[in-house]
CSV table of C-alpha atoms and ligand atoms in Angstrom, one decimal:
chain,number,residue,atom,x,y,z
B,1,MET,CA,47.9,19.0,-9.0
B,2,VAL,CA,46.5,21.3,-11.6
B,3,VAL,CA,48.1,21.2,-15.0
B,4,LYS,CA,48.8,24.8,-16.0
B,5,ALA,CA,48.4,26.2,-19.5
B,6,ALA,CA,48.2,29.7,-21.0
B,7,GLY,CA,47.4,31.4,-24.3
B,8,LEU,CA,46.3,34.5,-26.1
B,9,VAL,CA,42.8,35.4,-27.3
B,10,ILE,CA,43.9,37.1,-30.6
B,11,TYR,CA,41.6,39.4,-32.3
B,12,ARG,CA,41.7,41.7,-35.4
B,13,LYS,CA,39.5,44.5,-36.5
B,14,LEU,CA,38.2,44.3,-40.0
B,15,ALA,CA,35.9,47.0,-41.3
B,16,GLY,CA,35.2,47.9,-37.7
B,17,LYS,CA,34.3,44.4,-36.8
B,18,ILE,CA,36.1,42.4,-34.1
B,19,GLU,CA,37.1,38.9,-35.1
B,20,PHE,CA,38.7,36.3,-32.8
B,21,LEU,CA,41.2,33.7,-34.0
B,22,LEU,CA,40.4,30.0,-33.3
B,23,LEU,CA,42.5,27.0,-34.1
B,24,GLN,CA,41.1,23.5,-34.6
B,25,ALA,CA,43.0,20.6,-33.0
B,26,SER,CA,44.2,18.0,-35.5
B,27,TYR,CA,43.2,15.2,-33.0
B,28,PRO,CA,39.9,14.2,-31.4
B,29,PRO,CA,37.6,15.8,-30.4
B,30,TYR,CA,38.9,18.3,-33.1
B,31,HIS,CA,38.1,21.1,-30.7
B,32,TRP,CA,38.6,24.8,-31.4
B,33,THR,CA,40.5,27.0,-29.0
B,34,PRO,CA,42.7,30.1,-29.2
B,35,PRO,CA,46.4,29.4,-29.4
B,36,LYS,CA,47.5,28.1,-26.0
B,37,GLY,CA,49.5,25.3,-24.3
B,38,HIS,CA,51.2,24.0,-21.3
B,39,VAL,CA,53.5,26.1,-19.1
B,40,ASP,CA,57.0,24.6,-19.4
B,41,PRO,CA,59.3,24.2,-16.3
B,42,GLY,CA,61.0,27.6,-15.6
B,43,GLU,CA,58.3,29.5,-17.5
B,44,ASP,CA,55.5,31.6,-16.2
B,45,GLU,CA,52.0,31.8,-17.8
B,46,TRP,CA,52.8,35.0,-19.6
B,47,GLN,CA,55.9,33.5,-21.3
B,48,ALA,CA,54.0,30.3,-22.1
B,49,ALA,CA,51.1,32.3,-23.7
B,50,ILE,CA,53.6,34.1,-26.0
B,51,ARG,CA,55.6,31.0,-26.9
B,52,GLU,CA,52.6,28.9,-27.7
B,53,THR,CA,51.1,31.7,-29.9
B,54,LYS,CA,54.4,31.7,-31.9
B,55,GLU,CA,54.5,27.9,-32.1
B,56,GLU,CA,50.8,27.3,-32.9
B,57,ALA,CA,49.9,30.3,-35.1
B,58,ASN,CA,53.4,31.7,-36.1
B,59,LEU,CA,52.5,35.1,-34.7
B,60,ASN,CA,55.4,37.0,-32.9
B,61,ARG,CA,55.2,39.2,-29.8
B,62,GLU,CA,56.1,42.2,-32.1
B,63,GLN,CA,52.9,41.6,-34.3
B,64,LEU,CA,50.7,41.8,-31.2
B,65,THR,CA,49.5,44.4,-28.7
B,66,ILE,CA,48.7,42.4,-25.6
B,67,HIS,CA,46.1,43.9,-23.2
B,68,GLU,CA,47.9,43.0,-20.0
B,69,ASP,CA,44.9,44.1,-17.9
B,70,CYS,CA,42.4,41.9,-19.7
B,71,HIS,CA,42.8,38.3,-18.7
B,72,GLU,CA,40.8,35.3,-17.4
B,73,THR,CA,41.6,31.8,-16.2
B,74,LEU,CA,39.5,28.8,-17.2
B,75,TYR,CA,39.4,25.7,-15.1
B,76,TYR,CA,38.3,22.3,-16.5
B,77,GLU,CA,39.1,18.7,-16.5
B,78,ALA,CA,41.3,17.4,-19.4
B,79,GLU,CA,42.1,13.7,-19.6
B,80,GLY,CA,40.8,13.2,-16.0
B,81,LYS,CA,43.1,15.9,-14.6
B,82,PRO,CA,42.3,19.4,-13.4
B,83,LYS,CA,43.6,22.0,-15.8
B,84,SER,CA,43.9,25.8,-15.7
B,85,VAL,CA,44.3,28.0,-18.8
B,86,LYS,CA,45.1,31.7,-18.4
B,87,TYR,CA,44.2,33.8,-21.4
B,88,TRP,CA,45.1,37.4,-22.2
B,89,LEU,CA,43.5,39.4,-24.9
B,90,ALA,CA,45.8,40.5,-27.7
B,91,LEU,CA,45.3,42.6,-30.9
B,92,LEU,CA,46.9,41.4,-34.1
B,93,ASN,CA,48.4,44.7,-35.2
B,94,ASN,CA,48.2,44.0,-39.0
B,95,PRO,CA,46.1,41.4,-40.8
B,96,ASP,CA,49.1,39.1,-41.1
B,97,ASP,CA,48.9,35.5,-42.1
B,98,VAL,CA,48.6,32.6,-39.7
B,99,THR,CA,50.6,29.5,-40.2
B,100,LEU,CA,49.7,26.3,-38.3
B,101,SER,CA,51.9,23.6,-36.6
B,102,HIS,CA,51.0,19.9,-36.9
B,103,GLU,CA,48.9,20.2,-33.8
B,104,HIS,CA,46.1,22.1,-35.7
B,105,GLN,CA,44.4,21.4,-39.0
B,106,ASN,CA,42.4,24.6,-39.5
B,107,TRP,CA,41.9,28.2,-38.3
B,108,LYS,CA,39.1,30.6,-38.5
B,109,TRP,CA,38.5,34.3,-37.8
B,110,CYS,CA,35.1,34.5,-36.0
B,111,GLU,CA,32.8,37.3,-34.9
B,112,LEU,CA,31.6,36.9,-31.3
B,113,GLU,CA,28.6,34.7,-31.8
B,114,ASP,CA,30.4,32.4,-34.3
B,115,ALA,CA,33.4,32.1,-31.8
B,116,ILE,CA,31.1,31.1,-29.1
B,117,LYS,CA,29.4,28.5,-31.3
B,118,ILE,CA,32.6,26.8,-32.5
B,119,ALA,CA,34.5,27.0,-29.2
B,120,ASP,CA,31.5,25.2,-27.7
B,121,TYR,CA,32.4,25.4,-23.9
B,122,ALA,CA,30.3,27.5,-21.5
B,123,GLU,CA,33.3,29.1,-19.7
B,124,MET,CA,35.0,29.9,-23.0
B,125,ALA,CA,31.8,31.6,-24.2
B,126,GLN,CA,31.8,33.7,-21.0
B,127,LEU,CA,35.4,34.6,-21.6
B,128,PHE,CA,34.7,35.7,-25.2
B,129,ARG,CA,31.8,37.9,-24.0
B,130,LYS,CA,33.9,39.5,-21.3
B,131,PHE,CA,36.8,40.2,-23.6
B,132,TYR,CA,34.3,41.6,-26.3
B,133,LYS,CA,32.8,43.9,-23.6
B,134,TYR,CA,36.2,45.1,-22.6
B,135,LEU,CA,36.8,46.1,-26.2
B,136,ASN,CA,33.5,47.9,-26.6
B,137,ALA,CA,33.5,49.5,-23.2
P,1,DTP,N1,37.2,25.4,-22.1
P,1,DTP,C1,37.0,24.0,-22.0
P,1,DTP,N2,36.2,23.5,-21.2
P,1,DTP,C2,36.1,22.1,-21.1
P,1,DTP,N3,36.7,21.2,-21.8
P,1,DTP,C3,37.6,21.8,-22.7
P,1,DTP,C4,37.8,23.2,-22.9
P,1,DTP,N4,38.7,23.4,-23.9
P,1,DTP,C5,39.0,22.1,-24.3
P,1,DTP,N5,38.4,21.2,-23.6
P,1,DTP,C6,38.5,19.7,-23.8
P,1,DTP,C7,38.8,19.3,-25.2
P,1,DTP,C8,39.7,18.1,-25.0
P,1,DTP,O1,38.9,16.9,-24.9
P,1,DTP,C9,40.4,18.3,-23.7
P,1,DTP,C10,41.8,18.9,-23.8
P,1,DTP,O2,41.8,20.0,-24.6
P,1,DTP,P1,42.7,21.3,-24.4
P,1,DTP,O3,42.6,21.8,-23.1
P,1,DTP,O4,42.5,22.2,-25.6
P,1,DTP,O5,44.2,20.6,-24.5
P,1,DTP,P2,45.1,20.0,-25.6
P,1,DTP,O6,45.9,18.9,-25.0
P,1,DTP,O7,44.2,19.7,-26.8
P,1,DTP,O8,46.0,21.2,-26.1
P,1,DTP,P3,47.1,22.2,-25.3
P,1,DTP,O9,48.4,21.4,-25.3
P,1,DTP,O10,47.1,23.3,-26.2
P,1,DTP,O11,46.6,22.5,-23.9
P,1,DTP,O12,39.6,19.2,-23.0
P,2,MG,MG1,48.2,24.0,-27.7
């Protein structure tokens, strides 16, 4: 069975430049991803994406404008099990502060090429490019 997760690719616009939010795991391999996590029983992916964003970055639904029509699902293997992660694109309305939970040790706002570099997975890179295109279309 596929383990389902979901999250939000949060971006802000600073001086006309788009920056994506990445969080670094506080456990090996200390990987960087947007806020996301497992879908709980009774939840759908949309609800999980919003809940995890609140838990992991302390950003509320009200601080965000979610592009409901811009989403992508990644499939990969995590701890030997197939996993899916559905991401929606979301604008952080104001340059509010991020607060981390114990699951992450750092965060960073990254322009496209930097986001691709630190996220470090091919499918994640494609996702960033697709979402960036959506914003510049
Ligand atoms: N896009 C990806 N493609 C391939 N492997 C990935 C990708 N993202 C993360 N991984 C790797 C890093 C870890 O070794 C492992 C699990 O990471 P991840 O899916 O981020 O789950 P997680 O258990 O750290 O957090 P979460 O509870 O938020 O889903 O998979
Ligand atoms: Mg998580």
